[in-house]
Short mmCIF file of C-alpha atoms in Angstrom, two decimals:
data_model
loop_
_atom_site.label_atom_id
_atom_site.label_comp_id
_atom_site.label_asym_id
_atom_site.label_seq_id
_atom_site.Cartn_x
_atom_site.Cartn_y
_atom_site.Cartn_z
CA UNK A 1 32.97 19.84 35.73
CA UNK A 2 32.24 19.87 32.13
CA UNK A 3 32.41 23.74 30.93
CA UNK A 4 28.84 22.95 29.17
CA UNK A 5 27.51 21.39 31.86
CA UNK A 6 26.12 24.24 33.89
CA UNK A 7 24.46 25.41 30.56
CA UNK A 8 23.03 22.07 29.88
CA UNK A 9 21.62 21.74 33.72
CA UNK A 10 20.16 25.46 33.61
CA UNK A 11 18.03 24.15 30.21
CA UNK A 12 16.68 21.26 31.83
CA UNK A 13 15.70 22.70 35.08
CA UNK A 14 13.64 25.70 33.30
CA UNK A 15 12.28 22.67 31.52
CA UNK A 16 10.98 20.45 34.71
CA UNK A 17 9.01 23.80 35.63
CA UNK A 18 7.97 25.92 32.58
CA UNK A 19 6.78 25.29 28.97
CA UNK A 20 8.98 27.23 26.48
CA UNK A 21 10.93 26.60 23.36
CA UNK A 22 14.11 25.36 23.04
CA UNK A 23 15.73 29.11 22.25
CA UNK A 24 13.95 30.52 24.51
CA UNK A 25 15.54 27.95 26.97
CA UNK A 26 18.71 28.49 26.25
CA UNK A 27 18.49 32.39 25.66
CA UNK A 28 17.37 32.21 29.33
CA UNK A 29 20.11 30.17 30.76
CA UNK A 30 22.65 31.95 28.89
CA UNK A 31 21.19 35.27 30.42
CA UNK A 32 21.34 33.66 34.05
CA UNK A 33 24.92 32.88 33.25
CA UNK A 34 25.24 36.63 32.01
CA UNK A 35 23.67 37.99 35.25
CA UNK A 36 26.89 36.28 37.41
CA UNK A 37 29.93 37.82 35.32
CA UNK A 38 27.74 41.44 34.36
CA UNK A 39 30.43 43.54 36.44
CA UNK A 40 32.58 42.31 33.22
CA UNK A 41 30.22 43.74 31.18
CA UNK A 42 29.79 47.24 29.10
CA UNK A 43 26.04 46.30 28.83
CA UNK A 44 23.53 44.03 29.68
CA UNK A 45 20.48 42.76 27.68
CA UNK A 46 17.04 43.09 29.72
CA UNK A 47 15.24 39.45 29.85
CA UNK A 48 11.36 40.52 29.01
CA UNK A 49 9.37 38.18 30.07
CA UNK A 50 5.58 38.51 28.99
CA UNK A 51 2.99 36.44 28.09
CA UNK A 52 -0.48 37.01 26.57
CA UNK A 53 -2.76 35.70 29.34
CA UNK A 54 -2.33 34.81 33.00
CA UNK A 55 -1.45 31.31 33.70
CA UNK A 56 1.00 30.86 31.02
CA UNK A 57 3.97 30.35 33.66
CA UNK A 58 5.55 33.48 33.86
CA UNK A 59 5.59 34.03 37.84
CA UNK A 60 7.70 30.90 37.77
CA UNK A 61 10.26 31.41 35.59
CA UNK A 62 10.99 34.72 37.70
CA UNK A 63 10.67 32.90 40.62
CA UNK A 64 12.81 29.78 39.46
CA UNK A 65 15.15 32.33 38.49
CA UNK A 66 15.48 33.80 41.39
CA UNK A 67 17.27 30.61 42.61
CA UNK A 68 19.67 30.94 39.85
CA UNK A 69 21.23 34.36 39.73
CA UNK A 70 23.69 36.11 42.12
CA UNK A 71 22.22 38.47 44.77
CA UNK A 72 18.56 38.18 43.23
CA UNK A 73 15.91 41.45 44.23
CA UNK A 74 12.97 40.37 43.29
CA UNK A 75 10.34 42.56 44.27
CA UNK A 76 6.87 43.65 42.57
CA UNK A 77 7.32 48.32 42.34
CA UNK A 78 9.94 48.22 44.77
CA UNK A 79 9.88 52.42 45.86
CA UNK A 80 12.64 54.48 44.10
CA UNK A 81 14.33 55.02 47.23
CA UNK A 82 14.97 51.49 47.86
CA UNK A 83 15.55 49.75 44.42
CA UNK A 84 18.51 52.71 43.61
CA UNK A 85 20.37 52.33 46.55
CA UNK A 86 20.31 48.61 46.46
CA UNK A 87 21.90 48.88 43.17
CA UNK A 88 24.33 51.19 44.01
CA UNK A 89 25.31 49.11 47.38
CA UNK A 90 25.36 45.62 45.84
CA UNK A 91 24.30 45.86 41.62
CA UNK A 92 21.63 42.78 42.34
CA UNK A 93 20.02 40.64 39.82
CA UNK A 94 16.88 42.99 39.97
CA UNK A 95 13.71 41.00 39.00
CA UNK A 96 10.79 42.93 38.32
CA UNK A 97 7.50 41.27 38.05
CA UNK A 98 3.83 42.91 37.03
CA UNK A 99 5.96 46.03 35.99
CA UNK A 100 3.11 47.35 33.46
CA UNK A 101 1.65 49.79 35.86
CA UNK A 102 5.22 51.46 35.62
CA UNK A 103 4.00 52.51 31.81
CA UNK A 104 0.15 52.91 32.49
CA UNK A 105 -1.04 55.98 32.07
CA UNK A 106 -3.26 56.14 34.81
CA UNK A 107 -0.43 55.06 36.99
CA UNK A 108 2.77 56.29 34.92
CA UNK A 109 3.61 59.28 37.66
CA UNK A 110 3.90 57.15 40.30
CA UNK A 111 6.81 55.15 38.91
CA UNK A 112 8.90 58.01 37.45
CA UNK A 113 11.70 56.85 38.93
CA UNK A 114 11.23 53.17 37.71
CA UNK A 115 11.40 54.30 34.22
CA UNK A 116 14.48 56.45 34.34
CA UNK A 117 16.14 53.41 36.04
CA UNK A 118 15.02 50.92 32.95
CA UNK A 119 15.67 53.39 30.49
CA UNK A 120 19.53 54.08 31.35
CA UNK A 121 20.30 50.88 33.08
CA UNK A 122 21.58 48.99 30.57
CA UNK A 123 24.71 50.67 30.28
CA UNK A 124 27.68 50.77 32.37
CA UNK A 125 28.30 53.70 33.80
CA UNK A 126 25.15 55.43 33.70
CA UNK A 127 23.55 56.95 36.86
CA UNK A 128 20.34 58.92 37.75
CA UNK A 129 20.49 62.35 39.73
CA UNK A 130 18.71 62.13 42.81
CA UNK A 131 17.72 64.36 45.60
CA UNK A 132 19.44 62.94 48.94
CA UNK A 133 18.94 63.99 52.60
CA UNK A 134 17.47 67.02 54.24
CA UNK A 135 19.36 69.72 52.55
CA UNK A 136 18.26 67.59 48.86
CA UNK A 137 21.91 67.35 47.69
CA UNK A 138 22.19 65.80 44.36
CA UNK A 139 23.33 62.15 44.41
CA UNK A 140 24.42 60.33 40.99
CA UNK A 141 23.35 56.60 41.68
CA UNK A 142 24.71 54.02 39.96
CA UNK A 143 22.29 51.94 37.89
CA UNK A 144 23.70 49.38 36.26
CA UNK A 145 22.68 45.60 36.99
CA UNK A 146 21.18 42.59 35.07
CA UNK A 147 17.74 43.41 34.94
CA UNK A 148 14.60 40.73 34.31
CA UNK A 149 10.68 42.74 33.35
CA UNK A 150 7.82 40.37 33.77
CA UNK A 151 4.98 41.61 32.42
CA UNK A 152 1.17 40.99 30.60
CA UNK A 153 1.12 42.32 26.89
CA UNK A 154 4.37 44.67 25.90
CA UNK A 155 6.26 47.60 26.80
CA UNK A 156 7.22 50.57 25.43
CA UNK A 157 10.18 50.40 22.83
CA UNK A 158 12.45 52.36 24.53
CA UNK A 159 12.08 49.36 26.80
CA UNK A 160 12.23 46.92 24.50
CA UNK A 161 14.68 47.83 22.24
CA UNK A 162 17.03 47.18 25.32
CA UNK A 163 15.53 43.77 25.93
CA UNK A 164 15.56 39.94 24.97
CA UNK A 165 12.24 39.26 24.69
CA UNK A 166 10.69 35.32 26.16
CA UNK A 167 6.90 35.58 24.89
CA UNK A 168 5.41 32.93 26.98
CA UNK A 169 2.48 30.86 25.86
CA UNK A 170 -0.32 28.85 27.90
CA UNK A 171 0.66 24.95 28.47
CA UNK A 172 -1.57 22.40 26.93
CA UNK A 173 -2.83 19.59 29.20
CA UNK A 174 -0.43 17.69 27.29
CA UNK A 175 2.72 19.61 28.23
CA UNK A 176 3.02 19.14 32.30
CA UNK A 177 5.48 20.88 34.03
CA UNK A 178 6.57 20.05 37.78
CA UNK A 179 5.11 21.60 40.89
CA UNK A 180 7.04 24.42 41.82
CA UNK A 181 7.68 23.91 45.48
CA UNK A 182 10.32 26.62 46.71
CA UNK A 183 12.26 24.31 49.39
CA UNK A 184 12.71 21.58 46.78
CA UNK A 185 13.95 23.97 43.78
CA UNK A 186 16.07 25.65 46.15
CA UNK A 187 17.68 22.07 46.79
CA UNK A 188 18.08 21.33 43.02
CA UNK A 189 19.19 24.72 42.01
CA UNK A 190 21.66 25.34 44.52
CA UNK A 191 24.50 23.10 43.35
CA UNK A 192 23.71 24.16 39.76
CA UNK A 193 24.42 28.08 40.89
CA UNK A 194 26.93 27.38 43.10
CA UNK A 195 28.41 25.61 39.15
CA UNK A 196 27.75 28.21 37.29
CA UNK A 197 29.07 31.37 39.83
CA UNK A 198 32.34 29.01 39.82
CA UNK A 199 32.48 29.31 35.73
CA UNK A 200 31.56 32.83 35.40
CA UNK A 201 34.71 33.80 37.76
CA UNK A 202 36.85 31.90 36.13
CA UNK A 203 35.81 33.41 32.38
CA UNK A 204 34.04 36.57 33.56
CA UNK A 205 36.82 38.80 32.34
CA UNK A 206 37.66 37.31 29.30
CA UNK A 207 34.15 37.20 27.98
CA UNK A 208 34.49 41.09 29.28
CA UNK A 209 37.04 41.46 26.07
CA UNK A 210 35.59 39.53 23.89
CA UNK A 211 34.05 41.17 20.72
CA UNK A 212 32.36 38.10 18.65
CA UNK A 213 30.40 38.22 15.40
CA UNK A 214 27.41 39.29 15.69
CA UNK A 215 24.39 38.58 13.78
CA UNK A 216 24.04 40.98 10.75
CA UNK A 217 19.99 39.97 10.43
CA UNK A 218 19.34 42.03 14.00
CA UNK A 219 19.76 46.09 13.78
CA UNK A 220 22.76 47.93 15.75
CA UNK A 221 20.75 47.74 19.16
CA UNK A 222 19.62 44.47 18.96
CA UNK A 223 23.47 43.29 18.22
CA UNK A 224 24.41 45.35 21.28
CA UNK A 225 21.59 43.66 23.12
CA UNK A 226 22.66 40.01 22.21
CA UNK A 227 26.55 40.92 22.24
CA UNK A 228 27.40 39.18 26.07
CA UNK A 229 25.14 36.28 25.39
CA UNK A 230 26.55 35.02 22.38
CA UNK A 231 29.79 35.53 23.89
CA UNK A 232 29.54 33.35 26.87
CA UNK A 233 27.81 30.95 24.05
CA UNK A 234 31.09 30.97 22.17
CA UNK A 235 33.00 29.92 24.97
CA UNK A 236 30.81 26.97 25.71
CA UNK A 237 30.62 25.84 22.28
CA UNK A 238 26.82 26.94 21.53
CA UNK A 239 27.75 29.64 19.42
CA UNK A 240 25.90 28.93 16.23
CA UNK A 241 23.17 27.87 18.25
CA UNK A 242 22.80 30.91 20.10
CA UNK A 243 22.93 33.03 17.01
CA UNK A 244 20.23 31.41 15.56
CA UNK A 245 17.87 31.72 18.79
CA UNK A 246 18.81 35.41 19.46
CA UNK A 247 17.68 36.08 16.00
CA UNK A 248 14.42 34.11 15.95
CA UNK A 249 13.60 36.10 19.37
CA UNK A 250 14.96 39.14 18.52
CA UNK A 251 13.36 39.26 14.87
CA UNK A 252 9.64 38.22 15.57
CA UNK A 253 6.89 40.73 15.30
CA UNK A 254 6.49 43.13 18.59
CA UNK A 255 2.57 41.94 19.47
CA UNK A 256 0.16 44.68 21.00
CA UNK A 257 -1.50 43.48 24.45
CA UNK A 258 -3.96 40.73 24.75
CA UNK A 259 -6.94 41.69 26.19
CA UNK A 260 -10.84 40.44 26.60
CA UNK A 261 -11.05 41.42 22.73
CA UNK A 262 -8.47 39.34 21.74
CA UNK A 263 -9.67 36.32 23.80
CA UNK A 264 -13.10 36.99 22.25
CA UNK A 265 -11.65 37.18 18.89
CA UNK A 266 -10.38 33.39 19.33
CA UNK A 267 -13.44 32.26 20.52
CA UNK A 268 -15.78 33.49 18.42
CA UNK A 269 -13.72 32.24 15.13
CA UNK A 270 -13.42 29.35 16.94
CA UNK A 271 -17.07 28.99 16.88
CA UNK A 272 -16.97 30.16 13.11
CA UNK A 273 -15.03 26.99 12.46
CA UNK A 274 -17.49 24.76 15.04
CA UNK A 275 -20.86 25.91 12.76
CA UNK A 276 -18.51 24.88 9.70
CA UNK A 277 -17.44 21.62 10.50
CA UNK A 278 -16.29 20.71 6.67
CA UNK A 279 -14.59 24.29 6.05
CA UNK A 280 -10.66 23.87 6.28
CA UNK A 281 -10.41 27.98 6.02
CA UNK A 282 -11.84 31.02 5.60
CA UNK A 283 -10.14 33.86 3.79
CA UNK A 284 -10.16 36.81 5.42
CA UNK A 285 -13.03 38.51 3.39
CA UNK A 286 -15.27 35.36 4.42
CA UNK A 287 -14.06 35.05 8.00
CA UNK A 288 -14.38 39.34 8.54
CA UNK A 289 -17.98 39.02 6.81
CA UNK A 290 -19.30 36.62 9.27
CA UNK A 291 -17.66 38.54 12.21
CA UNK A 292 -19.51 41.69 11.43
CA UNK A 293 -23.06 40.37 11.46
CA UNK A 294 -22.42 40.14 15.09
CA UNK A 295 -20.25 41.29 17.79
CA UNK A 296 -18.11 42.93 15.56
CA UNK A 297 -20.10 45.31 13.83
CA UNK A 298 -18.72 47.89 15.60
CA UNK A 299 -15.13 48.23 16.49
CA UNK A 300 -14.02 51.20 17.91
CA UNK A 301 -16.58 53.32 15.88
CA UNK A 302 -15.63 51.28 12.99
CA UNK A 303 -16.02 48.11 11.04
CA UNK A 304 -13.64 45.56 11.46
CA UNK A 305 -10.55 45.36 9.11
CA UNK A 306 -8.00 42.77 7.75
CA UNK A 307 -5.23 44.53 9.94
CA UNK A 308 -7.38 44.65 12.86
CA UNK A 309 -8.00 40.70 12.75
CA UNK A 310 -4.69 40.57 12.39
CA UNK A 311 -3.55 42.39 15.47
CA UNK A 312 -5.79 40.58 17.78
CA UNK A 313 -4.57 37.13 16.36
CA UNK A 314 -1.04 37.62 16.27
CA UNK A 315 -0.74 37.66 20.07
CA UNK A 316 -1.73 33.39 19.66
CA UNK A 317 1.03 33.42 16.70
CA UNK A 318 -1.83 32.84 14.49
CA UNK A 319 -0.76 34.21 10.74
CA UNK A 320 -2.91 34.33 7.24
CA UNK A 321 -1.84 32.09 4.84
CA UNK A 322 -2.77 31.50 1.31
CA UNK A 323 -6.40 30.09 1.02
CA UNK A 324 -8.17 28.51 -2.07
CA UNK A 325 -11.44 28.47 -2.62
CA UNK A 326 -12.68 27.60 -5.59
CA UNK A 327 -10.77 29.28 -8.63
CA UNK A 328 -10.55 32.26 -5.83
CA UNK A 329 -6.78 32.60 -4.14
CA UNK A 330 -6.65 34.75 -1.54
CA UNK A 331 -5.79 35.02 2.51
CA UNK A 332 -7.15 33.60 4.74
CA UNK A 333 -6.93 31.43 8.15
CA UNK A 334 -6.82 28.25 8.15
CA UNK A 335 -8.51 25.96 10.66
CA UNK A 336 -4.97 24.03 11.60
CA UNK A 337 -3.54 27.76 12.71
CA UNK A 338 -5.63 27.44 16.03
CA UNK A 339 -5.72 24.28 17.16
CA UNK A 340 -2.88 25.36 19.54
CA UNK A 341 -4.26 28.60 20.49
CA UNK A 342 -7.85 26.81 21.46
CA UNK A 343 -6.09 24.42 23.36
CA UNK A 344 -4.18 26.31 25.13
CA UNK A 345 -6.42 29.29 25.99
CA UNK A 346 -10.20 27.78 25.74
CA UNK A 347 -9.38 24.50 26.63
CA UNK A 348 -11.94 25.06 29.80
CA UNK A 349 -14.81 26.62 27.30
CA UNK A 350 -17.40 24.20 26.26
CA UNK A 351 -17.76 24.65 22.31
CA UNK A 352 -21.64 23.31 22.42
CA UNK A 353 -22.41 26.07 24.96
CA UNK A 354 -21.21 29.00 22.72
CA UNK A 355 -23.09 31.00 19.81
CA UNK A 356 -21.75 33.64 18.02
CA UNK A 357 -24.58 36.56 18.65
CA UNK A 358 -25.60 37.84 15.05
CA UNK A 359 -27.10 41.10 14.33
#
């Protein structure tokens, strides 16, 4: 078998079953090939997977990776007890889904042991002292393992900073995926892990040893993060192409959690734009004028800002730009910057049906 080939078969499975970009789909099968040589490895780069709303696919990239990696744990707050000494006995592929309530405050001392496990885990070497057995000896457990987060919104940046980040976005009806029936991926995947496990033994040390160049764009953790990734890309001849993915993923913006404001944000603007039929863009004076006279008078005790319409747009990867109106240049949104936020996130909303409630 081609060396490439298991790369090239990993990209277009996660492409029969979930919408992403073309980095992220090969940052993702590059980590999958990662996850079956890691015992090589001095570190390994967390895959975070998040994704602004529900329904944007994220459950099944887990689950379709699952099928790919060796000796997969997937489990939703697996207890401390039982997630450290799987590690220790057999250094899984742990999967994590819906791992936010591990950093919620409300629920944050519940999963104390969960967060000393992310935050160490990414090194070789490092354990976590635990009390073992009736007379509560002191056990050092292993922790080290290739490690995938699912989660809504973001994570702390202790968290992050160890992690590869795959921001996930809503399919359009345009974009369909496959139906992600487990007995039939498990009968396409199997020969393509069985592929890749047979590569990664065969190069697993070697990559090990390797120390390639590393992007000088990304910061010293970031590099470290990317380091075993754009090894095994080297080796398969994807090098430049990795490079340029890790930085494009690695170098976006960290985005703050969507929530029911953020959705409401979109809607209402998109509304804005529906009462305005000939208006290309607002600048951001215009568009934060209008927004106050209603829902947004208040916002958190205050009035509404520029940054503040910023942070609850950038989660849609929705950006001012330059706006001209008149002999007046200034930002602004433009109308074209949501068509693919609308479509993927109010698709079901019927514009006719909504009003913007003014003051």
């Amino acid at each position: 078998m081609s060396p490439v080939r298991p790369l090239t078969k990993l990209q277009q499975t996660i492409a029969r079953y979930v919408v992403c970009t073309e980095e992220q789909r090969l940052v993702i099968a590059l980590w999958i090939i990662h996850a079956h040589l890691v015992e090589h490895l001095d570190q390994t780069p967390y895959l975070l997977v998040t994704s602004p709303r529900p329904r944007c696919g994220k459950s099944t990239l887990v689950e379709l990776i699952e099928f790919l990696v060796p000796r997969p744990f997937n489990e939703v707050l697996p207890s401390e007890a039982v997630v450290y000494r799987v590690i220790q006995a057999a250094m899984p592929t742990l999967l994590l889904d819906e791992i936010d309530a591990v950093f919620n405050p409300r629920t944050a001392k519940n999963h104390e042991g969960l967060r000393a496990l992310l935050n160490a885990g990414n090194r070789k070497g490092a354990t976590v002292p635990r009390c073992v057995g009736p007379r509560h000896e002191i056990h050092e457990f292993s922790v080290f393992s290739a490690k995938l987060i699912a989660a809504i919104g973001t994570l702390p940046d202790t968290i992050a900073d160890r992690s590869i980040p795959i921001r996930l976005q809503r399919k359009k009806r345009s974009e369909p995926t496959e139906k992600f029936r487990r007995r039939e991926v498990g009968a396409v995947t199997g020969p393509i892990r069985d592929g890749v496990a047979a590569w990664a033994a065969e190069h697993g040390e070697e990559i090990g040893l390797d120390r390639p160049d590393l992007p000088e764009e990304l910061n010293d953790r970031a590099q470290d993060a990317c380091e075993p990734l754009i090894a095994i890309a080297d080796h398969l001849g994807y090098g430049d192409e990795a490079r340029a993915a890790l930085v494009s993923l690695l170098s976006g913006d960290r985005v703050d959690s969507t929530d029911v404001a953020q959705l409401n944000m979109l809607r209402d603007i998109r509304t804005l734009f529906h009462s305005a039929p000939n208006t290309v863009a607002f600048t951001t004076e215009q568009l934060l004028l209008q927004l106050r006279m209603g829902d947004w008078s208040d916002y958190y005790g205050r009035s509404l800002d520029a940054r503040d319409l910023a942070a609850l747009l950038r989660p849609f990867e929705i950006e001012s730009r330059t706006v001209r109106s008149g002999e007046i240049t200034a930002k602004g949104y433009h109308r074209d910057s949501f068509h693919d936020a609308w479509e993927r996130y109010l698709a079901d909303d019927a514009v006719e049906d909504e009003e913007l409630v003014l003051a």
